[in-house]
Amino acid sequence: MKQLELVLQNPTGLHARPAKVLVNLAKQFKSGISLQHGAKRANAKSMVSVLTLGANKGSRITITVTGEDEETAIAELEAAFRSGLGDTDLPAEPGPAAPAPPVSAKEAGFRAELEAAFRAGGGTDLPAEPRPAAPATPGVLKGVGAAPGIAVGPIFHFQPVEVDLDHLEALPGDGRMSLEEALVRAKAQLTELHQQMVNKKLGAEAAIFEAHVELLEDPELAQDVQARIAAGQSSVKAWKTVIDEHAAVIATLKDPLLAARADDLRDVGRRVLRLMLGLSDKGVSMPSTPVVVIARELSPSDTASFDTERVLGFGLVEGGPTSHVAILARALGLPAIVGVEEAMLALADQTPVILNGNDGTLTVNPEPDVLARASEVQRRFLEYRRFAVLQAALPALTLDGRHVDVTANAGSVADAAEAMKMSADGIGLLRTEFLFLGRTTAPSEEEQFSVYRAIAETMKPLPVIVRTLDIGGDKPLPYILLKPEMNPFLGERGIRLCLNRPALFREQLRAILRAAPFGNLRIMFPMVTDIAEIHQARALIDELRHELDAPAVQIGIMVEVPAAALLADVLAPEVDFFSIGTNDLTQYTLAMDRGNPALAAKHDGLHPAVLRLIAQTIEAAHKYGKRADICGELGSDTAAVPILLGLGMDELSVSIPAVPTVKAQVRGLNISDLQPLARQALTCSSAREVRELVKKQLG
Ligand code: PEP
Ligand code: MG
């Protein structure tokens, strides 16, 4: 037996993320591992058990390991605890709220209009963080802004069916299934939700559903449920009771972040229960016309499965701006407010409201002029989007006749089909990570081949840029990256990881090369920092092409590390194209974690320092007759598009829904106006100044 005592340093205790890292690590050892905190003891291989410890910063924890690999286990656990258990991107503690000046309902509505109009115009320098709630005004309910934007529409009460175990026969369900079947089905649903989030490039949000899968597989829960079933309880009752009991214990913990995980457990519990009872996935049938959803609380699963065409936004009585649901709302672009006065729940269905996610207000039965203005802004934006979709098939030709390729960022065969529907000029970034995430082993060469081939065939003859595996950073893969890193974004990610794991890299490259003849595939390497990486990767491709007798493919690199941008003129002769990854390029240039919500407003790719690197990269590419594309989020930022085109960008690869609107925007621009604008932007001193410049010159 090995024992170790340490003091927990994580600022918010053993909340979901560090608990997950700990549990995953513990599961890799054969030894039994337990944690003792005061009088409480937990199985370190059980998430539920670890969470119920209620360990906060400063808590003294004793780790006990017993078994054949106890030596290694205790050493690795100690190292993991000391390096923070992956706790590198915790949300910043909310600072004291600045007092907001009193505003009337009219002023609040007007402010919303201005902000919404600015958003509709693509402005992104509005504070992304929720602001303190406005003071209560007659007709205005107060809450806290959780996701920016406004939503205008009738309300709809979202009330999932509560399962009453004493009256099971009264429930509408039919297709009932066993607990085992329900667990398998729930896992499949969660894996799909996880995949959808990954495909939308919502890595952090995807992790929520990964955590849900882990809860489903929790050994402690399973043991408790089995014990109850063995004692004669029905599986439905056993499951519900165990979930309720554990959730209740977690909910009573003093730390609100930790206690919020009780919601996750209830969410998972409800999902399985609904499946067992044959109730619909959501437990609620949504109206077919757009609504503003209101509820006491929402689960992450409910939120993730909202059809964003029908749900305009939502207001909740429970929850805080850092909850998973709030994070999801921001990611899905749904305006949201949380912590709203209880009175909201007394409103009748269909009551017209203006939900303002910027200042956290819900204007009930707004005065006609306020409503009209808010509706008008919302209508104009939706109309613009509809119009852009109708015109999507037209080429993105500027007023002075320059053609710009507008391609899509995709992650699956379904995405490729959707990109075609939106008339994308190709796939500018195929994130192949999607195939590798949310599973326990890497996909085989054969599996990869069939996916790449299907995507190539769907897009043919349009080009598809296949980016080789880019994991590490915020996209860890438990079966590949075994050791926690101090600074994962500065660690073994992208091409570095692939070159260090030749077997994995070879399999992926073989799959791509085999799929290449079925369409127009190109290969791109992520995170390139050094010319040697290109040489090594190229040599491997040459060897494999020879082995497979495969045709030549274009080879490019992502320029997302400042070193690559600064050396662009040295790297350009070595490649066929550059694709600028502004998400990472901004992070590394500004030294700001792209996932840190406290820095979200400052993490702006229009910072002149980033723009200078972009300009330099484009210039170097063109000097050698190569293409320069962008595949970071900046490519669909309407304030950035004019600057990027003015700098000479050849292609904008954007999220699929943005393809039509970006094409429409390009059609309204004149390159000859944009070149001097871009030159001026390079001399600005801040991102804010660049945004103001664009607004002033282009309106
Ligand atoms: C980028 O860094 O801009 C990029 C497109 O890659 P990812 O977001 O997948 O890291
Ligand atoms: Mg990147």
XYZ file of C-alpha atoms and ligand atoms in Angstrom:
710
model
C 0.000 0.000 0.000
C 1.217 3.493 -0.843
C -0.095 6.651 0.699
C 0.373 10.322 0.044
C -1.097 13.419 1.636
C -1.343 16.694 -0.217
C -3.147 19.997 -0.161
C -5.391 20.732 -3.132
C -4.234 23.832 -5.016
C -6.898 24.082 -7.705
C -8.603 27.447 -7.259
C -12.102 25.983 -7.523
C -11.398 22.639 -5.932
C -11.973 19.245 -7.499
C -14.672 20.421 -9.884
C -15.643 18.575 -13.039
C -12.563 19.101 -15.168
C -9.782 18.222 -12.700
C -11.969 15.436 -11.360
C -12.205 14.046 -14.873
C -8.436 14.207 -15.400
C -7.945 12.474 -12.074
C -10.512 9.754 -12.767
C -9.115 9.102 -16.254
C -5.624 8.798 -14.866
C -6.749 6.556 -11.990
C -8.534 4.246 -14.418
C -5.243 3.542 -16.186
C -3.940 1.644 -13.174
C -4.874 -1.802 -11.952
C -4.471 -0.824 -8.299
C -7.394 0.280 -6.178
C -7.140 4.029 -5.573
C -9.064 5.963 -2.965
C -9.105 9.540 -1.788
C -9.837 10.596 1.759
C -10.995 14.100 2.593
C -11.953 14.539 6.239
C -14.460 11.824 7.016
C -15.322 11.285 3.344
C -13.770 8.593 1.207
C -14.004 8.312 -2.575
C -13.164 5.769 -5.250
C -10.754 7.700 -7.497
C -12.018 5.787 -10.538
C -15.543 7.123 -10.042
C -16.391 10.660 -11.113
C -19.501 10.733 -8.948
C -17.584 9.529 -5.961
C -14.784 12.087 -6.467
C -17.273 14.938 -6.858
C -19.097 14.030 -3.662
C -15.840 14.513 -1.753
C -16.518 18.236 -1.937
C -12.813 19.052 -1.945
C -12.020 22.758 -2.236
C -8.824 24.753 -2.597
C -6.740 24.076 0.489
C -8.457 20.765 1.260
C -6.129 18.121 2.633
C -6.426 14.919 0.595
C -4.966 11.522 1.351
C -4.428 9.237 -1.632
C -4.213 5.528 -0.944
C -3.098 3.117 -3.649
C -3.106 -0.635 -3.240
C -2.103 -3.107 -5.942
C 0.492 -4.317 -8.376
C 1.250 -0.975 -9.999
C 1.007 1.135 -6.846
C 4.514 2.601 -7.213
C 3.900 4.074 -10.662
C 0.338 5.020 -9.810
C 1.220 7.079 -6.753
C 4.071 8.827 -8.603
C 1.867 9.734 -11.559
C -1.015 10.814 -9.356
C 1.263 13.053 -7.357
C 2.666 14.612 -10.541
C -0.820 15.126 -11.933
C -2.108 16.728 -8.725
C 0.900 19.006 -8.539
C 0.523 20.103 -12.163
C -3.084 21.111 -11.519
C -4.965 18.142 -13.032
C -5.360 19.966 -16.316
C -6.781 23.019 -14.598
C -5.352 25.570 -16.977
C -8.429 27.331 -18.328
C -10.745 27.790 -15.428
C -13.147 30.670 -15.852
C -11.873 33.745 -14.067
C -13.580 34.542 -10.807
C -16.313 37.050 -11.580
C -15.170 40.507 -10.541
C -17.357 42.939 -8.619
C -20.210 44.158 -10.795
C -19.917 47.758 -11.913
C -23.018 49.731 -11.028
C -25.112 50.239 -14.141
C -26.773 53.600 -14.679
C -30.540 53.429 -14.333
C -32.210 52.956 -17.700
C -35.818 53.063 -18.715
C -37.436 50.264 -20.631
C -37.296 52.441 -23.734
C -33.631 53.212 -23.322
C -32.904 49.573 -22.662
C -34.702 48.616 -25.843
C -32.926 51.303 -27.849
C -29.553 50.266 -26.550
C -30.363 46.706 -27.514
C -31.289 47.904 -30.973
C -27.993 49.662 -31.444
C -26.057 46.709 -30.181
C -28.023 44.269 -32.268
C -27.601 46.438 -35.339
C -23.896 46.501 -34.745
C -23.826 42.741 -34.319
C -25.853 42.285 -37.461
C -23.160 44.301 -39.181
C -20.659 41.815 -37.820
C -19.095 43.960 -35.136
C -17.363 41.773 -32.645
C -15.835 44.205 -30.216
C -18.920 44.316 -28.069
C -18.057 42.967 -24.671
C -18.481 39.204 -25.013
C -18.806 38.870 -21.283
C -22.184 39.243 -19.641
C -22.784 42.590 -18.026
C -24.433 43.323 -14.705
C -28.182 43.379 -14.781
C -30.000 46.647 -15.351
C -32.135 47.829 -12.436
C -35.745 46.707 -12.419
C -38.101 48.898 -14.401
C -41.853 48.411 -14.734
C -42.377 45.794 -17.418
C -38.755 44.733 -17.259
C -37.664 41.587 -15.450
C -34.148 41.501 -14.215
C -31.542 38.774 -14.678
C -27.922 38.459 -15.723
C -26.750 38.492 -19.324
C -25.333 35.061 -20.184
C -25.006 35.230 -23.967
C -25.097 38.438 -26.012
C -27.696 39.497 -28.561
C -31.414 40.168 -28.495
C -34.369 37.963 -29.206
C -37.851 39.243 -29.919
C -40.814 36.907 -29.868
C -43.494 35.119 -27.897
C -42.440 33.083 -24.926
C -42.680 29.334 -24.602
C -42.452 27.508 -21.276
C -40.027 24.634 -21.622
C -41.054 22.016 -19.086
C -39.576 18.556 -19.506
C -41.871 15.764 -18.324
C -41.000 14.853 -14.757
C -40.995 11.162 -14.110
C -43.341 10.162 -11.293
C -42.255 6.699 -10.253
C -45.493 6.023 -8.425
C -47.562 6.581 -11.545
C -45.495 5.080 -14.315
C -48.608 3.833 -16.110
C -49.774 7.463 -16.520
C -46.726 8.343 -18.616
C -47.153 8.606 -22.370
C -44.174 6.353 -23.180
C -44.449 3.133 -25.089
C -41.198 1.665 -26.469
C -39.693 0.821 -23.099
C -36.215 -0.630 -22.920
C -33.956 -2.272 -20.362
C -31.436 -0.314 -18.337
C -28.580 -1.889 -20.308
C -30.162 -0.920 -23.643
C -30.917 2.585 -22.376
C -27.320 3.056 -21.261
C -26.029 1.985 -24.663
C -28.527 4.242 -26.471
C -27.786 7.186 -24.166
C -24.093 6.777 -24.822
C -24.713 6.798 -28.571
C -26.834 9.978 -28.274
C -24.230 11.716 -26.152
C -21.461 10.689 -28.520
C -23.480 12.186 -31.354
C -24.056 15.435 -29.436
C -20.355 15.501 -28.654
C -19.602 15.016 -32.339
C -21.983 17.798 -33.365
C -20.228 20.176 -30.984
C -16.806 19.084 -32.231
C -17.935 19.607 -35.807
C -19.067 23.088 -34.899
C -15.603 23.579 -33.453
C -17.024 23.858 -29.963
C -14.361 21.808 -28.232
C -15.015 23.072 -24.717
C -18.756 22.517 -25.085
C -18.181 19.063 -26.546
C -16.332 18.182 -23.367
C -19.593 18.573 -21.426
C -21.041 15.590 -23.239
C -17.849 13.644 -22.896
C -18.196 14.156 -19.150
C -21.792 12.931 -19.403
C -20.623 9.724 -21.055
C -18.220 9.221 -18.210
C -21.031 9.616 -15.715
C -22.924 6.893 -17.573
C -19.969 4.581 -17.177
C -19.279 5.478 -13.565
C -18.422 2.316 -11.581
C -19.833 3.671 -8.310
C -23.219 4.486 -9.850
C -23.395 1.106 -11.554
C -22.536 -0.665 -8.321
C -25.219 1.183 -6.343
C -27.850 0.564 -9.015
C -26.997 -3.140 -9.223
C -27.174 -3.458 -5.445
C -30.686 -2.006 -5.457
C -31.794 -4.238 -8.315
C -30.368 -7.268 -6.492
C -32.398 -6.208 -3.462
C -35.569 -6.378 -5.536
C -36.054 -2.823 -6.808
C -37.114 -2.255 -10.422
C -34.293 -0.980 -12.653
C -36.209 2.270 -13.322
C -36.639 2.964 -9.649
C -33.092 1.892 -8.800
C -31.606 4.151 -11.461
C -33.694 7.183 -10.547
C -33.097 6.778 -6.824
C -29.349 6.418 -7.178
C -29.126 9.436 -9.489
C -31.317 11.550 -7.193
C -29.355 10.585 -4.116
C -25.935 11.288 -5.596
C -27.124 14.508 -7.220
C -28.578 15.652 -3.905
C -25.247 15.047 -2.138
C -23.309 16.921 -4.831
C -25.852 19.756 -4.816
C -25.391 20.357 -1.105
C -21.658 20.953 -1.439
C -20.698 24.470 -0.595
C -18.794 25.210 -3.794
C -21.289 26.383 -6.438
C -19.102 25.237 -9.352
C -18.960 21.777 -7.874
C -22.604 21.739 -6.915
C -23.554 22.660 -10.493
C -22.292 19.240 -11.553
C -25.372 17.845 -9.863
C -27.254 19.260 -12.847
C -25.063 17.228 -15.171
C -25.830 14.093 -13.221
C -29.580 14.783 -13.263
C -29.364 15.517 -16.980
C -27.713 12.167 -17.671
C -30.131 10.467 -15.301
C -33.175 11.917 -17.093
C -31.827 10.912 -20.482
C -31.506 7.261 -19.444
C -34.855 7.311 -17.670
C -36.655 8.737 -20.687
C -35.141 6.038 -22.845
C -36.170 3.309 -20.423
C -39.699 4.677 -20.348
C -39.931 5.274 -24.083
C -40.444 9.033 -23.695
C -39.263 11.348 -26.463
C -35.630 12.489 -26.344
C -36.443 15.972 -25.244
C -39.502 15.169 -23.166
C -41.031 18.347 -24.626
C -42.561 19.036 -27.992
C -41.404 22.390 -29.250
C -43.753 24.672 -31.175
C -43.116 24.940 -34.887
C -42.876 28.754 -34.901
C -39.960 30.732 -33.406
C -40.142 31.315 -29.660
C -38.188 32.712 -26.748
C -37.799 29.763 -24.397
C -38.210 30.337 -20.700
C -37.682 27.764 -17.993
C -36.604 27.323 -14.435
C -33.514 25.534 -15.704
C -32.258 23.836 -18.843
C -29.900 20.942 -19.215
C -26.908 21.143 -21.550
C -28.499 18.371 -23.637
C -31.740 20.342 -24.024
C -29.787 23.422 -25.024
C -27.551 21.604 -27.478
C -30.525 20.018 -29.198
C -32.418 23.294 -29.715
C -33.176 24.049 -33.329
C -31.702 27.548 -33.548
C -34.162 28.472 -36.289
C -37.011 27.962 -33.817
C -35.471 28.987 -30.541
C -34.626 32.692 -30.634
C -33.041 32.805 -27.198
C -33.788 31.737 -23.651
C -34.243 33.024 -20.126
C -33.730 30.913 -17.010
C -34.497 31.423 -13.347
C -31.614 29.189 -12.295
C -27.997 29.168 -13.420
C -25.145 31.577 -13.688
C -23.256 33.141 -16.557
C -20.473 30.561 -16.271
C -22.757 27.514 -16.341
C -22.426 24.991 -19.126
C -25.761 26.102 -20.480
C -24.580 29.707 -20.737
C -21.388 28.596 -22.444
C -23.431 26.558 -24.906
C -25.744 29.483 -25.610
C -22.802 31.710 -26.468
C -21.360 29.016 -28.691
C -24.654 28.505 -30.506
C -25.170 32.252 -30.914
C -28.370 32.190 -28.872
C -29.043 35.292 -26.760
C -29.591 34.154 -23.176
C -30.225 35.493 -19.703
C -30.005 33.576 -16.445
C -30.917 34.182 -12.824
C -34.108 35.943 -13.931
C -36.736 36.912 -11.359
C -39.119 34.114 -10.464
C -42.018 36.217 -11.849
C -40.922 35.203 -15.345
C -42.346 31.739 -14.804
C -45.796 33.226 -14.162
C -45.968 34.781 -17.636
C -48.471 33.212 -19.991
C -47.258 31.290 -23.040
C -47.171 33.541 -26.120
C -46.522 36.732 -24.086
C -44.414 38.992 -26.342
C -40.987 39.812 -24.928
C -37.643 41.327 -25.813
C -34.894 39.240 -24.306
C -31.675 41.202 -24.065
C -28.650 39.004 -23.493
C -26.384 42.041 -23.277
C -27.854 43.675 -20.208
C -29.757 40.717 -18.787
C -33.276 42.119 -19.113
C -36.541 40.664 -20.270
C -38.931 43.370 -21.426
C -42.440 41.994 -21.050
C -45.246 43.258 -23.287
C -42.941 45.981 -24.633
C -44.409 49.292 -25.760
C -45.267 49.100 -29.451
C -42.508 51.448 -30.622
C -39.809 49.613 -28.646
C -41.040 46.270 -29.899
C -41.296 47.530 -33.449
C -37.738 48.782 -33.478
C -36.297 45.634 -31.937
C -38.342 43.473 -34.309
C -37.202 45.545 -37.258
C -33.532 45.077 -36.420
C -34.049 41.378 -35.925
C -36.112 41.102 -39.129
C -33.527 42.940 -41.212
C -30.793 40.631 -40.103
C -32.804 37.464 -40.719
C -33.878 38.763 -44.103
C -30.315 39.532 -45.043
C -29.344 36.001 -44.123
C -32.223 34.499 -46.112
C -31.365 36.645 -49.114
C -27.722 35.638 -48.907
C -28.706 31.949 -48.880
C -30.882 32.471 -51.959
C -27.949 34.053 -53.775
C -25.367 31.618 -52.448
C -24.797 29.924 -55.809
C -23.509 33.164 -57.332
C -19.716 33.518 -57.301
C -18.081 35.799 -54.749
C -16.994 38.413 -57.262
C -16.095 41.869 -55.961
C -17.586 44.961 -57.618
C -14.293 45.478 -59.434
C -14.245 41.899 -60.678
C -11.920 39.970 -58.385
C -12.994 36.435 -57.601
C -12.556 35.273 -54.034
C -13.000 31.608 -53.133
C -15.307 31.205 -50.188
C -14.858 27.680 -48.869
C -16.104 25.879 -45.788
C -14.563 24.563 -42.598
C -15.888 21.048 -42.233
C -15.512 18.022 -40.039
C -17.581 15.201 -41.512
C -19.314 13.762 -44.563
C -22.550 15.444 -43.432
C -20.712 18.770 -43.303
C -19.477 18.248 -46.843
C -23.048 17.747 -48.046
C -24.146 20.875 -46.165
C -21.214 22.853 -47.607
C -22.372 21.863 -51.100
C -25.907 22.971 -50.235
C -24.540 26.362 -49.174
C -22.579 26.589 -52.460
C -19.152 26.644 -50.874
C -16.284 26.733 -53.361
C -14.720 23.730 -51.654
C -13.560 22.729 -48.198
C -10.761 24.994 -47.068
C -10.231 23.121 -43.829
C -11.227 19.554 -43.078
C -10.623 19.076 -39.386
C -9.803 15.378 -39.268
C -9.764 15.336 -35.469
C -13.501 14.630 -35.586
C -12.731 11.065 -36.560
C -10.451 10.600 -33.594
C -12.367 12.332 -30.805
C -14.950 10.750 -28.513
C -13.645 7.212 -28.818
C -11.185 4.991 -27.060
C -8.966 3.875 -29.937
C -7.734 5.553 -33.110
C -9.748 4.898 -36.302
C -8.099 2.379 -38.619
C -6.610 3.331 -41.977
C -9.602 1.658 -43.652
C -12.125 3.666 -41.632
C -10.306 6.897 -42.367
C -10.029 6.034 -46.043
C -13.768 5.503 -46.405
C -14.563 8.853 -44.747
C -12.000 10.850 -46.760
C -13.161 9.142 -49.924
C -16.833 9.963 -49.209
C -15.931 13.602 -48.588
C -13.793 13.790 -51.732
C -16.644 12.293 -53.786
C -19.251 14.608 -52.248
C -17.218 17.706 -53.102
C -15.813 16.584 -56.485
C -14.479 18.429 -58.485
C -14.122 21.096 -55.784
C -10.974 20.999 -53.663
C -10.869 19.617 -50.127
C -7.946 20.605 -47.922
C -7.448 17.750 -45.504
C -5.652 18.899 -42.412
C -3.688 16.130 -40.770
C -4.471 15.308 -37.170
C -4.333 18.406 -34.982
C -4.765 17.218 -31.453
C -3.150 18.408 -28.286
C -3.820 21.883 -26.884
C -7.532 22.055 -26.136
C -8.145 18.827 -28.026
C -6.527 16.081 -25.986
C -6.986 12.442 -26.958
C -6.863 10.174 -23.940
C -5.510 7.241 -25.953
C -2.696 9.215 -27.542
C -1.676 11.960 -25.155
C -1.125 10.037 -21.979
C 0.847 12.493 -19.914
C -0.696 15.737 -18.723
C 1.292 18.748 -19.954
C 1.949 21.942 -18.032
C 1.159 24.086 -21.083
C -0.705 21.948 -23.588
C -1.019 24.789 -26.106
C 2.761 25.041 -26.112
C 3.209 21.313 -26.027
C 3.104 18.334 -28.270
C 0.335 19.324 -30.659
C -0.363 19.264 -34.388
C 2.497 18.189 -36.628
C 4.819 17.813 -33.638
C 2.684 15.058 -32.218
C 2.290 13.314 -35.578
C 6.009 13.332 -36.310
C 6.610 11.817 -32.888
C 4.126 9.033 -33.633
C 5.058 7.854 -37.126
C 2.721 4.837 -37.106
C -0.309 7.038 -36.446
C 0.823 9.625 -38.999
C 1.553 7.024 -41.687
C -1.902 5.502 -41.307
C -3.589 8.862 -41.775
C -1.425 9.875 -44.732
C -1.963 6.516 -46.416
C -5.723 6.902 -45.988
C -5.654 10.407 -47.510
C -3.406 9.395 -50.413
C -5.615 6.408 -51.197
C -8.720 8.610 -51.157
C -7.119 11.342 -53.301
C -7.980 9.836 -56.728
C -11.696 9.940 -55.814
C -11.812 13.730 -55.828
C -9.604 16.745 -55.387
C -7.818 16.290 -52.061
C -4.963 18.402 -50.767
C -2.933 17.854 -47.617
C -2.187 20.467 -44.986
C -0.055 20.263 -41.843
C -1.047 22.127 -38.666
C 1.198 23.973 -36.195
C 4.263 24.082 -38.447
C 7.051 26.025 -36.739
C 10.151 24.815 -38.471
C 11.176 24.003 -42.033
C 12.436 20.592 -40.904
C 8.865 19.609 -40.066
C 7.838 20.254 -43.668
C 10.817 18.288 -44.984
C 10.084 15.330 -42.726
C 6.377 15.277 -43.542
C 7.034 15.636 -47.277
C 9.589 12.820 -47.215
C 7.019 10.582 -45.569
C 4.417 11.491 -48.176
C 6.882 10.757 -50.995
C 7.678 7.375 -49.477
C 3.992 6.499 -49.076
C 3.105 7.690 -52.562
C 5.749 5.361 -53.893
C 4.419 2.512 -51.740
C 0.842 3.109 -52.889
C 1.599 4.267 -56.404
C -0.531 7.304 -55.545
C -0.790 10.526 -57.581
C 0.840 13.786 -56.476
C -1.238 16.022 -54.213
C -0.821 19.663 -53.322
C 0.815 20.150 -49.935
C 0.328 23.184 -47.758
C 0.835 24.316 -44.200
C -1.172 26.224 -41.671
C 0.423 29.457 -40.657
C -0.722 29.681 -37.069
C 2.505 30.044 -35.147
C 4.229 33.467 -35.334
C 7.501 31.721 -36.271
C 5.899 30.410 -39.472
C 4.514 33.834 -40.370
C 7.855 35.502 -39.734
C 9.616 32.904 -41.887
C 6.889 32.845 -44.542
C 9.311 33.834 -47.327
C 11.577 30.941 -46.372
C 8.720 28.444 -46.148
C 6.793 29.541 -49.246
C 9.071 27.792 -51.793
C 8.565 24.536 -49.860
C 4.784 24.378 -50.134
C 1.892 24.773 -52.564
C -0.212 27.001 -50.305
C -0.508 28.673 -46.932
C -3.657 28.662 -44.845
C -3.598 31.182 -42.032
C -5.077 29.853 -38.793
C -5.936 33.068 -37.042
C -7.454 31.357 -34.007
C -4.054 30.091 -32.978
C -2.023 32.834 -34.628
C -3.890 35.369 -32.466
C -3.457 33.265 -29.347
C 0.291 32.870 -29.843
C 0.930 36.427 -31.017
C -1.000 38.085 -28.212
C -0.040 35.430 -25.626
C -3.715 35.015 -24.790
C -5.332 31.632 -24.308
C -8.022 31.356 -26.978
C -10.329 29.563 -24.547
C -10.018 31.967 -21.630
C -13.359 33.773 -21.208
C -11.719 36.573 -19.238
C -9.633 37.459 -22.289
C -12.321 36.789 -24.884
C -12.925 40.444 -25.701
C -9.209 41.072 -26.202
C -8.451 37.928 -28.174
C -9.054 39.706 -31.451
C -7.423 38.756 -34.753
C -7.776 42.339 -35.952
C -4.994 43.317 -33.574
C -2.454 45.114 -35.808
C 0.298 42.776 -34.608
C -1.645 39.828 -36.009
C -2.536 41.776 -39.155
C 1.125 42.503 -39.834
C 1.914 38.783 -39.636
C -0.988 38.046 -41.984
C 0.206 40.723 -44.434
C 3.725 39.337 -44.367
C 2.472 35.795 -44.991
C 0.322 36.815 -47.964
C 3.131 38.841 -49.475
C 5.595 35.948 -49.167
C 3.105 33.497 -50.695
C 2.436 35.746 -53.675
C 6.123 36.423 -54.209
C 6.529 32.699 -54.919
C 3.288 32.371 -56.864
C 1.537 30.489 -54.053
C -1.961 30.941 -52.642
C -2.693 32.416 -49.231
C -5.958 31.402 -47.548
C -7.441 31.967 -44.145
C -9.291 29.276 -42.191
C -9.505 30.895 -38.741
C -12.733 32.435 -37.430
C -11.529 35.891 -38.490
C -12.386 34.960 -42.077
C -16.108 35.285 -41.362
C -15.889 38.410 -39.215
C -17.572 41.073 -41.330
C -15.273 43.768 -40.013
C -12.245 41.674 -40.972
C -13.277 40.557 -44.478
C -12.527 43.966 -46.110
C -9.094 44.118 -44.479
C -8.223 40.537 -45.405
C -9.221 41.113 -49.022
C -7.344 44.408 -49.037
C -4.249 42.507 -47.927
C -4.681 40.142 -50.888
C -6.162 37.022 -49.303
C -7.101 34.537 -52.037
C -9.593 32.408 -50.158
C -11.743 32.675 -47.060
C -12.607 29.350 -45.445
C -15.456 29.922 -43.021
C -18.008 28.038 -40.939
C -20.687 26.485 -43.144
C -23.598 28.792 -42.170
C -21.371 31.805 -42.880
C -20.605 30.807 -46.493
C -23.635 32.603 -48.046
C -23.289 35.776 -45.956
C -19.548 36.082 -46.565
C -20.117 35.586 -50.303
C -22.815 38.270 -50.223
C -20.491 40.649 -48.413
C -17.653 40.083 -50.899
C -20.042 40.937 -53.756
C -20.589 44.385 -52.265
C -16.897 45.306 -51.920
C -14.411 47.051 -54.177
C -10.828 45.768 -53.842
C -9.422 49.122 -54.919
C -11.039 50.736 -51.830
C -9.834 47.972 -49.575
C -6.119 48.139 -50.310
C -5.578 51.598 -48.788
C -7.887 50.632 -45.910
C -5.803 47.540 -45.186
C -2.561 49.540 -45.357
C -3.988 51.994 -42.866
C -5.114 49.180 -40.561
C -1.523 47.958 -40.360
C -0.531 51.282 -38.820
C -3.237 51.229 -36.108
C -2.325 50.691 -32.498
C -5.092 48.339 -31.373
C -7.814 46.014 -32.597
C -10.402 48.524 -31.412
C -8.823 51.208 -33.574
C -8.897 48.875 -36.579
C -12.586 48.135 -35.998
C -13.381 51.831 -35.693
C -11.478 52.518 -38.898
C -13.484 49.903 -40.808
C -16.745 51.258 -39.407
C -15.828 54.810 -40.301
C -14.760 53.996 -43.846
C -17.283 51.346 -44.820
C -20.177 52.172 -42.513
C -6.841 28.157 -36.346
O -6.020 27.971 -35.443
O -7.171 29.289 -36.766
C -7.513 27.003 -36.970
C -8.330 27.161 -38.002
O -7.285 25.787 -36.422
P -8.057 25.262 -35.123
O -9.103 26.276 -34.757
O -8.632 23.941 -35.486
O -6.947 25.182 -34.122
Mg -5.228 26.001 -35.083
